[in-house]
Short mmCIF file of C-alpha atoms and ligand atoms in Angstrom, two decimals:
data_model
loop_
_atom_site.label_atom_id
_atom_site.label_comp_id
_atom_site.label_asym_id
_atom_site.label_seq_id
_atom_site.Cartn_x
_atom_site.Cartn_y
_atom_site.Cartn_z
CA UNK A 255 120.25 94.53 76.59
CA UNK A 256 117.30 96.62 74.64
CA UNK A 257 118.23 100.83 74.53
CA UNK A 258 116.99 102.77 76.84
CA UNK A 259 114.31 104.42 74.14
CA UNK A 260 113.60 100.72 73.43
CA UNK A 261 112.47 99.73 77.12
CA UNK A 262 111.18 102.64 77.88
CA UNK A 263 108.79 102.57 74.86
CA UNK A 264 107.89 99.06 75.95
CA UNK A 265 106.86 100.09 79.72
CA UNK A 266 105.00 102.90 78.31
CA UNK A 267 103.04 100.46 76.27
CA UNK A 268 102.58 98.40 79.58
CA UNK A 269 101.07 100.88 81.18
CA UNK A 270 99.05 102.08 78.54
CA UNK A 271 97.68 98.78 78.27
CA UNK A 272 97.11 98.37 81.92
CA UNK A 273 94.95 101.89 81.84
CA UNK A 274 92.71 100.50 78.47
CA UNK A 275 92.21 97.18 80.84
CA UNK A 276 91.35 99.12 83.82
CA UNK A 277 89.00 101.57 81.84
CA UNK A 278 91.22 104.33 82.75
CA UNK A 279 92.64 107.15 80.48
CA UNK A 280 96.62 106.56 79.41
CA UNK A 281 97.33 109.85 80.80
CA UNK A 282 96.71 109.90 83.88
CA UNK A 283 98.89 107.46 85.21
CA UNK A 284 102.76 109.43 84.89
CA UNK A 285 105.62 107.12 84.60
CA UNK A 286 108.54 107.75 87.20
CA UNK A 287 111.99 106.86 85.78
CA UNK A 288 113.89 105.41 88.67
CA UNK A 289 117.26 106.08 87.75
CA UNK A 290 119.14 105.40 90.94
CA UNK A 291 122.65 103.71 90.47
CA UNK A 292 122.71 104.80 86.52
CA UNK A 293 124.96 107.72 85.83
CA UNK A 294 123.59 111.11 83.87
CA UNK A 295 124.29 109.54 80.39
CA UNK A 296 121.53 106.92 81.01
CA UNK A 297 119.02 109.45 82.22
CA UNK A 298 120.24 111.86 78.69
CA UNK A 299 119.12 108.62 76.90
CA UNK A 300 115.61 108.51 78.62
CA UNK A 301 115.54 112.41 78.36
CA UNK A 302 116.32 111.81 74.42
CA UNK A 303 113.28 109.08 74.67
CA UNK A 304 110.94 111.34 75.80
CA UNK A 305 110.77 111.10 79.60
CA UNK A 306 110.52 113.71 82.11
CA UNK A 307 109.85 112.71 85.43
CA UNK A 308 113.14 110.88 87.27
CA UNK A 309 113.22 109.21 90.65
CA UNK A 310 116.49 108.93 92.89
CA UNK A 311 116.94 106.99 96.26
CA UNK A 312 120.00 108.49 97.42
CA UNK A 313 120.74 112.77 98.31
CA UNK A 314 124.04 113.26 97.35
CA UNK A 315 123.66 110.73 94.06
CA UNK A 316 120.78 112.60 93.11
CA UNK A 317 122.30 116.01 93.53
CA UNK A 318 125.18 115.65 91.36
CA UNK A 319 122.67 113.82 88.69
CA UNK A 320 120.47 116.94 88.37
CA UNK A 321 123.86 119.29 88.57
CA UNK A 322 124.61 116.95 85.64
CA UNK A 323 121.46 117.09 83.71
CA UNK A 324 120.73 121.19 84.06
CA UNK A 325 124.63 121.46 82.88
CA UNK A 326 123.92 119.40 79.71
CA UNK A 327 120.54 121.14 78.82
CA UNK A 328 122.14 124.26 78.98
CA UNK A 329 123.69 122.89 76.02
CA UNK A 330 120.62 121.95 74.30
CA UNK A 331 117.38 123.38 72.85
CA UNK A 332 114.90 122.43 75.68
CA UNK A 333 111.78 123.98 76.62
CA UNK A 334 110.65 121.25 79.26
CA UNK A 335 112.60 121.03 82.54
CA UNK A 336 113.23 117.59 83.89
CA UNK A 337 111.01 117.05 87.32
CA UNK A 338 113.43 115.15 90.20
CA UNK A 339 111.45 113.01 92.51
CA UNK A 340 112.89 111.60 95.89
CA UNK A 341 111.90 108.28 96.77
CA UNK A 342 114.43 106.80 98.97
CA UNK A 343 115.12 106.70 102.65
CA UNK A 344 115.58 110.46 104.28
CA UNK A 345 117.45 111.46 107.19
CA UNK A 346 116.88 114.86 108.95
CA UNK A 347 120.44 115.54 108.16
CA UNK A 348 120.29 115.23 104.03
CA UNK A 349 116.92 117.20 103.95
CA UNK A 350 118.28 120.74 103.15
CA UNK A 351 119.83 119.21 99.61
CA UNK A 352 116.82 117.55 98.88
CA UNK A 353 114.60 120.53 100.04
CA UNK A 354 117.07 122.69 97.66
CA UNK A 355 117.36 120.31 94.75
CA UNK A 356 114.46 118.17 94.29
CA UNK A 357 110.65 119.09 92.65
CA UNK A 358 108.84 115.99 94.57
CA UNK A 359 109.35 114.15 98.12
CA UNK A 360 107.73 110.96 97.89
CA UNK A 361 109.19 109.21 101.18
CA UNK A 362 108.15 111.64 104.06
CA UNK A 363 107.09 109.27 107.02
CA UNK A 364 107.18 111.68 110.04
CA UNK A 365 106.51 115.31 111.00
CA UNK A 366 110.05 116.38 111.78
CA UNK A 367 111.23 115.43 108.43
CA UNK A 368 108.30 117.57 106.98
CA UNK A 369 109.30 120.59 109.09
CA UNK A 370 112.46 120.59 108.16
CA UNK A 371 112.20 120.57 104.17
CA UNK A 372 109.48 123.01 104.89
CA UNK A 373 111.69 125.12 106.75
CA UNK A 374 114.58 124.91 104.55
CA UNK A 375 112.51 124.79 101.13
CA UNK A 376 113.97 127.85 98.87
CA UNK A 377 111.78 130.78 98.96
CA UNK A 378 111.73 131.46 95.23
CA UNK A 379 111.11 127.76 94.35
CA UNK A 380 107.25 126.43 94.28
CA UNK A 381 106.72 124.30 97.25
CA UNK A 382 108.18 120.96 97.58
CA UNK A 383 105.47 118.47 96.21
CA UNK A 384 105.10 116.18 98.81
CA UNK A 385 104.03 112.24 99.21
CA UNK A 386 103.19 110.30 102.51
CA UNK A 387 105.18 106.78 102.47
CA UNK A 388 103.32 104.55 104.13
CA UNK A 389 103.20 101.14 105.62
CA UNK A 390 100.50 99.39 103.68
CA UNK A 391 101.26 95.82 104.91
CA UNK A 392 102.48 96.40 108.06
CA UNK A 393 106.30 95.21 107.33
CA UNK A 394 108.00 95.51 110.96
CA UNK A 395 111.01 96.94 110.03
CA UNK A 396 109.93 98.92 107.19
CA UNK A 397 109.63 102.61 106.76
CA UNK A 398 106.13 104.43 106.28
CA UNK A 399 104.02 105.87 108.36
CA UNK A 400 100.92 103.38 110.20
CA UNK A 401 97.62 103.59 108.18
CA UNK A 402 95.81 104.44 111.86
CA UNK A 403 98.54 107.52 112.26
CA UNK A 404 98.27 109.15 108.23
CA UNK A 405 95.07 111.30 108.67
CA UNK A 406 96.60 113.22 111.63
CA UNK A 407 100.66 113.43 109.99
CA UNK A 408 98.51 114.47 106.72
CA UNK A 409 96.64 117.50 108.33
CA UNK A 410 99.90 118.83 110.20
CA UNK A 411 101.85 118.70 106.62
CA UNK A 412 98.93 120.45 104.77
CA UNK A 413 99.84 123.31 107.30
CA UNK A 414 103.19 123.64 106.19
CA UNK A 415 104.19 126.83 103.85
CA UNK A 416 107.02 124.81 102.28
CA UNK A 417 105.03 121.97 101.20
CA UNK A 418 102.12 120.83 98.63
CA UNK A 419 100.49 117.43 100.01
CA UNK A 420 100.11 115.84 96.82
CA UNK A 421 99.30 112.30 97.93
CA UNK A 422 100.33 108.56 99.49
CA UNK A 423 103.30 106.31 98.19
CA UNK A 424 104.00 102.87 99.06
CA UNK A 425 106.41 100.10 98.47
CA UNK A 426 104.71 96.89 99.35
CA UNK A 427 106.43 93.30 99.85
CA UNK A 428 106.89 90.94 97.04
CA UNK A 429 103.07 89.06 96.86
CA UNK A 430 103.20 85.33 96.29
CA UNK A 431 100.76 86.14 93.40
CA UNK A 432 99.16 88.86 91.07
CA UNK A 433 95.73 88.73 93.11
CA UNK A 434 97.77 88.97 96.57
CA UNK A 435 99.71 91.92 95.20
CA UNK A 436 96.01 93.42 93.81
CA UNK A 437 94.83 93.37 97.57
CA UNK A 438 97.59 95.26 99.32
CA UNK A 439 96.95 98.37 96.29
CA UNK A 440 93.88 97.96 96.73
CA UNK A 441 94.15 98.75 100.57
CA UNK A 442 95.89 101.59 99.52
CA UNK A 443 93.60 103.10 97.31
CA UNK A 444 91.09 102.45 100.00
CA UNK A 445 93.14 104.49 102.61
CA UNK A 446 93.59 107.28 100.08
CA UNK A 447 90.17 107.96 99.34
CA UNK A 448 89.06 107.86 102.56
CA UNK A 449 91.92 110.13 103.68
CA UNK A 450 90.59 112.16 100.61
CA UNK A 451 87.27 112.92 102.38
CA UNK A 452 88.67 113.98 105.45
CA UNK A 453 91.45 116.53 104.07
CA UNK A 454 90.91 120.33 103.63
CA UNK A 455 92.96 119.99 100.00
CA UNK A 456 91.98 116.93 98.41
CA UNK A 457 94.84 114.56 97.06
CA UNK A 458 95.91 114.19 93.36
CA UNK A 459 98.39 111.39 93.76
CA UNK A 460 98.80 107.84 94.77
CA UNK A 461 102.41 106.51 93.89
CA UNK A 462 102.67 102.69 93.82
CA UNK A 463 103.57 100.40 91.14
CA UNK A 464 107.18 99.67 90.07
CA UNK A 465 108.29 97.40 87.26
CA UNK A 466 107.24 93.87 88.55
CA UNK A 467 103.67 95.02 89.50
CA UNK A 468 102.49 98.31 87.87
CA UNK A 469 99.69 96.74 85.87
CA UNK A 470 98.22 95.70 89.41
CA UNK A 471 98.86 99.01 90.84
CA UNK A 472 97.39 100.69 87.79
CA UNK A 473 94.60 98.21 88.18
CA UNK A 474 93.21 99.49 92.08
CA UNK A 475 94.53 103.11 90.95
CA UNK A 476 97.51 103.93 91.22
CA UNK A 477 98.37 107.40 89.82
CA UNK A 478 102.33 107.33 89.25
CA UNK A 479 104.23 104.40 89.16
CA UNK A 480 107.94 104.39 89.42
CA UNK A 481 109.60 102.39 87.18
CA UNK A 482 114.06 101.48 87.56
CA UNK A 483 115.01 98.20 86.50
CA UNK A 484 112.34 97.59 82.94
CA UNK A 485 113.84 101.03 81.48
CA UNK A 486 117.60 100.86 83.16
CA UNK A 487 118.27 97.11 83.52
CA UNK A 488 119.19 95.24 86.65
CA UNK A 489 121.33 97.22 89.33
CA UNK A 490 124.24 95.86 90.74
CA UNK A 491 124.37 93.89 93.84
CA UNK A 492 125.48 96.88 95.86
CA UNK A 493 122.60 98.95 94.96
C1 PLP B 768 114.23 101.25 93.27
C2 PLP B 768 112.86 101.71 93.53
C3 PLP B 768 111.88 101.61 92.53
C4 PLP B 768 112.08 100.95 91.19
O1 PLP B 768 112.08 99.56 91.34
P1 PLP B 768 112.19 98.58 90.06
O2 PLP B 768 111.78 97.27 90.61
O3 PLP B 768 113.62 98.61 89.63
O4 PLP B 768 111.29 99.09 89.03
C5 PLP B 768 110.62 102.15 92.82
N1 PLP B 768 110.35 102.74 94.02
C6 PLP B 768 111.27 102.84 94.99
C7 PLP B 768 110.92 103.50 96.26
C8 PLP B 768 112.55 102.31 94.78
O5 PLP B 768 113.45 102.40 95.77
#
Protein backbone atom coordinates (compact mmCIF):
# COMPACT_ATOMS: atom_id res chain seq x y z
CA UNK A 1 0.00 0.00 0.00
CA UNK A 2 0.80 3.93 -0.87
CA UNK A 3 2.16 6.03 2.65
CA UNK A 4 -0.02 7.68 4.42
CA UNK A 5 1.46 11.29 3.05
CA UNK A 6 1.03 9.55 -0.34
CA UNK A 7 -2.90 8.91 -0.04
CA UNK A 8 -3.56 11.57 1.75
CA UNK A 9 -2.01 13.94 -0.88
CA UNK A 10 -4.07 12.05 -3.44
CA UNK A 11 -7.60 12.64 -1.58
CA UNK A 12 -6.64 16.13 -1.11
CA UNK A 13 -6.23 16.42 -4.82
CA UNK A 14 -9.73 14.67 -5.11
CA UNK A 15 -11.31 17.02 -3.39
CA UNK A 16 -9.67 19.86 -4.73
CA UNK A 17 -10.71 18.76 -7.97
CA UNK A 18 -14.22 18.10 -6.98
CA UNK A 19 -14.41 21.98 -5.57
CA UNK A 20 -12.76 23.44 -9.24
CA UNK A 21 -15.71 21.11 -10.89
CA UNK A 22 -18.30 22.34 -8.62
CA UNK A 23 -17.14 26.08 -8.91
CA UNK A 24 -16.39 26.06 -5.34
CA UNK A 25 -13.21 27.38 -3.53
CA UNK A 26 -10.62 24.35 -2.35
CA UNK A 27 -10.85 25.67 1.04
CA UNK A 28 -13.80 25.47 2.10
CA UNK A 29 -14.47 22.00 2.04
CA UNK A 30 -12.07 20.55 5.37
CA UNK A 31 -11.00 17.03 5.05
CA UNK A 32 -11.83 14.75 8.18
CA UNK A 33 -9.23 11.98 8.71
CA UNK A 34 -11.19 9.02 9.91
CA UNK A 35 -8.74 7.22 11.76
CA UNK A 36 -10.82 4.70 13.64
CA UNK A 37 -9.18 1.16 14.03
CA UNK A 38 -5.50 2.70 13.14
CA UNK A 39 -3.30 3.13 16.15
CA UNK A 40 -1.53 6.76 17.06
CA UNK A 41 1.51 6.00 14.75
CA UNK A 42 -0.79 6.17 11.66
CA UNK A 43 -2.46 9.36 12.73
CA UNK A 44 1.65 10.83 13.59
CA UNK A 45 2.05 9.94 9.84
CA UNK A 46 -1.04 12.02 8.68
CA UNK A 47 -0.06 14.67 11.38
CA UNK A 48 3.60 14.59 9.63
CA UNK A 49 1.48 14.96 6.16
CA UNK A 50 -0.10 17.89 7.07
CA UNK A 51 -3.54 17.00 8.47
CA UNK A 52 -5.31 18.33 11.34
CA UNK A 53 -8.71 17.42 11.71
CA UNK A 54 -9.21 13.44 12.91
CA UNK A 55 -12.45 11.54 13.20
CA UNK A 56 -13.00 8.49 15.68
CA UNK A 57 -16.12 6.14 15.97
CA UNK A 58 -15.46 4.65 19.18
CA UNK A 59 -15.05 6.71 23.08
CA UNK A 60 -12.64 4.85 24.75
CA UNK A 61 -10.45 4.20 21.27
CA UNK A 62 -10.54 7.72 20.71
CA UNK A 63 -9.54 8.75 24.18
CA UNK A 64 -6.43 6.91 24.48
CA UNK A 65 -5.60 8.13 20.66
CA UNK A 66 -5.67 11.83 21.65
CA UNK A 67 -3.86 10.86 25.23
CA UNK A 68 -1.44 9.43 22.63
CA UNK A 69 -1.13 12.24 20.24
CA UNK A 70 -0.95 15.37 23.01
CA UNK A 71 1.88 12.98 24.73
CA UNK A 72 3.91 12.85 21.47
CA UNK A 73 3.53 16.64 20.58
CA UNK A 74 4.72 17.48 23.78
CA UNK A 75 7.73 16.11 22.29
CA UNK A 76 7.67 18.11 19.24
CA UNK A 77 7.77 21.71 17.97
CA UNK A 78 4.00 22.26 17.20
CA UNK A 79 2.09 25.33 17.11
CA UNK A 80 -1.26 23.78 15.69
CA UNK A 81 -3.29 21.49 17.97
CA UNK A 82 -4.87 18.50 16.38
CA UNK A 83 -8.96 18.99 16.32
CA UNK A 84 -10.78 15.36 17.46
CA UNK A 85 -14.11 14.89 15.86
CA UNK A 86 -16.68 12.17 17.07
CA UNK A 87 -18.56 10.53 14.50
CA UNK A 88 -19.65 7.25 15.71
CA UNK A 89 -22.57 5.86 17.60
CA UNK A 90 -23.03 7.62 21.30
CA UNK A 91 -24.53 6.26 24.29
CA UNK A 92 -25.63 8.50 27.24
CA UNK A 93 -23.21 6.54 29.26
CA UNK A 94 -19.74 7.37 27.16
CA UNK A 95 -20.79 11.11 26.79
CA UNK A 96 -18.77 12.61 29.75
CA UNK A 97 -15.30 11.27 27.89
CA UNK A 98 -16.34 12.54 24.78
CA UNK A 99 -17.75 15.83 26.30
CA UNK A 100 -14.13 15.98 28.13
CA UNK A 101 -11.95 14.86 25.28
CA UNK A 102 -13.28 15.67 22.00
CA UNK A 103 -13.36 19.40 19.95
CA UNK A 104 -16.47 18.26 17.58
CA UNK A 105 -19.70 15.91 18.05
CA UNK A 106 -20.86 15.06 14.77
CA UNK A 107 -23.43 12.12 15.70
CA UNK A 108 -25.92 13.82 18.18
CA UNK A 109 -29.45 12.38 17.19
CA UNK A 110 -31.56 13.23 20.32
CA UNK A 111 -31.97 15.86 23.04
CA UNK A 112 -30.85 13.82 26.02
CA UNK A 113 -27.59 13.08 24.48
CA UNK A 114 -27.21 16.92 23.88
CA UNK A 115 -27.99 17.70 27.53
CA UNK A 116 -25.77 15.62 28.78
CA UNK A 117 -22.41 16.68 26.88
CA UNK A 118 -23.76 20.08 27.56
CA UNK A 119 -23.98 19.44 31.07
CA UNK A 120 -20.81 17.70 31.47
CA UNK A 121 -18.78 19.89 28.80
CA UNK A 122 -15.54 21.32 30.82
CA UNK A 123 -16.01 24.79 31.85
CA UNK A 124 -12.64 26.10 30.69
CA UNK A 125 -12.90 24.34 27.28
CA UNK A 126 -14.83 26.28 24.26
CA UNK A 127 -18.09 24.62 23.72
CA UNK A 128 -18.39 21.31 22.18
CA UNK A 129 -18.91 21.96 18.35
CA UNK A 130 -21.80 20.16 17.61
CA UNK A 131 -23.41 18.28 14.35
CA UNK A 132 -27.06 16.89 13.93
CA UNK A 133 -26.84 13.16 12.38
CA UNK A 134 -29.57 12.69 10.51
CA UNK A 135 -31.60 10.23 8.60
CA UNK A 136 -31.48 11.47 5.05
CA UNK A 137 -32.92 8.32 3.38
CA UNK A 138 -35.00 7.11 5.81
CA UNK A 139 -32.90 3.73 6.63
CA UNK A 140 -35.24 1.89 9.32
CA UNK A 141 -32.80 0.84 11.54
CA UNK A 142 -30.40 3.55 11.18
CA UNK A 143 -29.42 6.27 13.53
CA UNK A 144 -30.21 10.09 12.82
CA UNK A 145 -32.67 12.10 13.68
CA UNK A 146 -36.16 12.32 11.05
CA UNK A 147 -35.84 15.29 8.58
CA UNK A 148 -39.69 16.34 9.87
CA UNK A 149 -38.19 16.28 13.73
CA UNK A 150 -34.48 18.44 13.01
CA UNK A 151 -35.86 22.06 13.10
CA UNK A 152 -37.37 21.54 16.61
CA UNK A 153 -34.08 19.10 18.17
CA UNK A 154 -31.99 22.07 16.37
CA UNK A 155 -33.61 25.04 18.31
CA UNK A 156 -33.51 23.13 21.81
CA UNK A 157 -29.56 22.43 21.17
CA UNK A 158 -28.90 26.09 20.11
CA UNK A 159 -30.12 26.74 23.79
CA UNK A 160 -27.59 24.77 25.29
CA UNK A 161 -24.46 26.64 27.13
CA UNK A 162 -22.23 23.62 26.45
CA UNK A 163 -22.76 23.46 22.86
CA UNK A 164 -22.04 25.39 19.37
CA UNK A 165 -24.66 24.05 16.64
CA UNK A 166 -22.36 24.00 13.88
CA UNK A 167 -24.41 22.03 11.36
CA UNK A 168 -26.06 18.50 9.84
CA UNK A 169 -24.04 15.17 9.18
CA UNK A 170 -25.18 12.23 7.41
CA UNK A 171 -24.14 8.81 6.38
CA UNK A 172 -26.31 7.75 3.54
CA UNK A 173 -26.70 4.05 2.03
CA UNK A 174 -24.52 2.81 -0.68
CA UNK A 175 -26.45 4.39 -4.14
CA UNK A 176 -26.65 1.99 -7.05
CA UNK A 177 -25.05 4.93 -9.00
CA UNK A 178 -23.19 8.38 -8.87
CA UNK A 179 -26.53 10.33 -9.86
CA UNK A 180 -28.59 8.24 -7.10
CA UNK A 181 -25.93 9.05 -4.53
CA UNK A 182 -26.07 13.02 -5.98
CA UNK A 183 -29.89 13.02 -4.99
CA UNK A 184 -29.80 11.86 -1.40
CA UNK A 185 -26.82 15.02 -0.78
CA UNK A 186 -28.66 16.88 -2.49
CA UNK A 187 -31.73 16.34 -0.10
CA UNK A 188 -29.46 17.17 2.43
CA UNK A 189 -28.27 20.31 1.37
CA UNK A 190 -31.85 21.11 0.75
CA UNK A 191 -32.80 20.37 4.46
CA UNK A 192 -29.84 22.43 5.64
CA UNK A 193 -30.59 25.51 4.02
CA UNK A 194 -33.91 25.53 4.77
CA UNK A 195 -33.15 24.70 8.42
CA UNK A 196 -30.66 27.66 7.86
CA UNK A 197 -33.54 30.17 7.46
CA UNK A 198 -35.37 29.16 10.30
CA UNK A 199 -32.41 29.12 13.02
CA UNK A 200 -31.51 32.08 15.33
CA UNK A 201 -27.50 31.19 14.56
CA UNK A 202 -27.17 30.25 11.12
CA UNK A 203 -25.19 26.94 10.29
CA UNK A 204 -21.55 26.74 8.97
CA UNK A 205 -21.36 23.03 8.39
CA UNK A 206 -22.77 20.19 6.45
CA UNK A 207 -20.66 16.90 6.98
CA UNK A 208 -21.25 14.24 4.30
CA UNK A 209 -18.96 12.69 1.92
CA UNK A 210 -16.56 9.84 2.81
CA UNK A 211 -14.07 8.18 0.50
CA UNK A 212 -16.38 6.35 -2.07
CA UNK A 213 -18.57 9.47 -2.68
CA UNK A 214 -17.02 12.83 -1.61
CA UNK A 215 -16.85 14.29 -5.10
CA UNK A 216 -20.79 13.89 -5.07
CA UNK A 217 -21.09 15.26 -1.69
CA UNK A 218 -18.75 18.11 -2.57
CA UNK A 219 -20.84 18.42 -5.67
CA UNK A 220 -24.60 19.40 -3.76
CA UNK A 221 -22.30 21.06 -0.91
CA UNK A 222 -21.04 19.36 1.36
CA UNK A 223 -18.74 21.31 3.75
CA UNK A 224 -16.49 18.52 5.51
CA UNK A 225 -16.14 15.26 4.33
CA UNK A 226 -14.71 12.50 6.37
CA UNK A 227 -12.42 10.49 4.80
CA UNK A 228 -10.93 6.58 6.64
CA UNK A 229 -10.25 3.99 4.27
CA UNK A 230 -8.46 6.32 0.87
CA UNK A 231 -5.82 7.79 3.53
CA UNK A 232 -5.64 4.59 6.11
CA UNK A 233 -6.40 1.57 3.88
CA UNK A 234 -9.10 -1.01 4.36
CA UNK A 235 -10.08 -1.86 8.09
CA UNK A 236 -10.28 -5.18 9.24
CA UNK A 237 -13.32 -7.24 9.23
CA UNK A 238 -13.98 -6.54 12.88
CA UNK A 239 -14.07 -2.90 12.49
C1 LIG B 1 -15.88 5.04 9.05
C2 LIG B 1 -16.63 6.28 8.79
C3 LIG B 1 -16.22 7.15 7.76
C4 LIG B 1 -15.09 6.86 6.80
O1 LIG B 1 -15.50 5.92 5.85
P1 LIG B 1 -14.53 5.49 4.63
O2 LIG B 1 -15.46 4.82 3.69
O3 LIG B 1 -13.51 4.57 5.21
O4 LIG B 1 -13.93 6.71 4.07
C5 LIG B 1 -16.93 8.34 7.63
N1 LIG B 1 -17.97 8.66 8.44
C6 LIG B 1 -18.38 7.84 9.41
C7 LIG B 1 -19.52 8.24 10.27
C8 LIG B 1 -17.74 6.61 9.61
O5 LIG B 1 -18.18 5.80 10.57
Amino acid sequence: MASISTQLEQVRKRVDKACTDAGREPRCVTLLAVSKTFGPQAVIEAVQAGQCDFGENYVQEGVDKIAALAAWARTQDRASPLRWHFIGALQSNKTRAVAEHFDWVHSVDRLKIAQRLSEQRPAHLAPLQVCLQVNIDGGMNKAGVAPQDVLALAQAVQGLPGLSLRGLMTIPEPAPDQAAALRVHERARGLWQALNGQLQQPLDTLSMGMSADLEVAIAAGSTCVRVGTAIFGSRSAAA
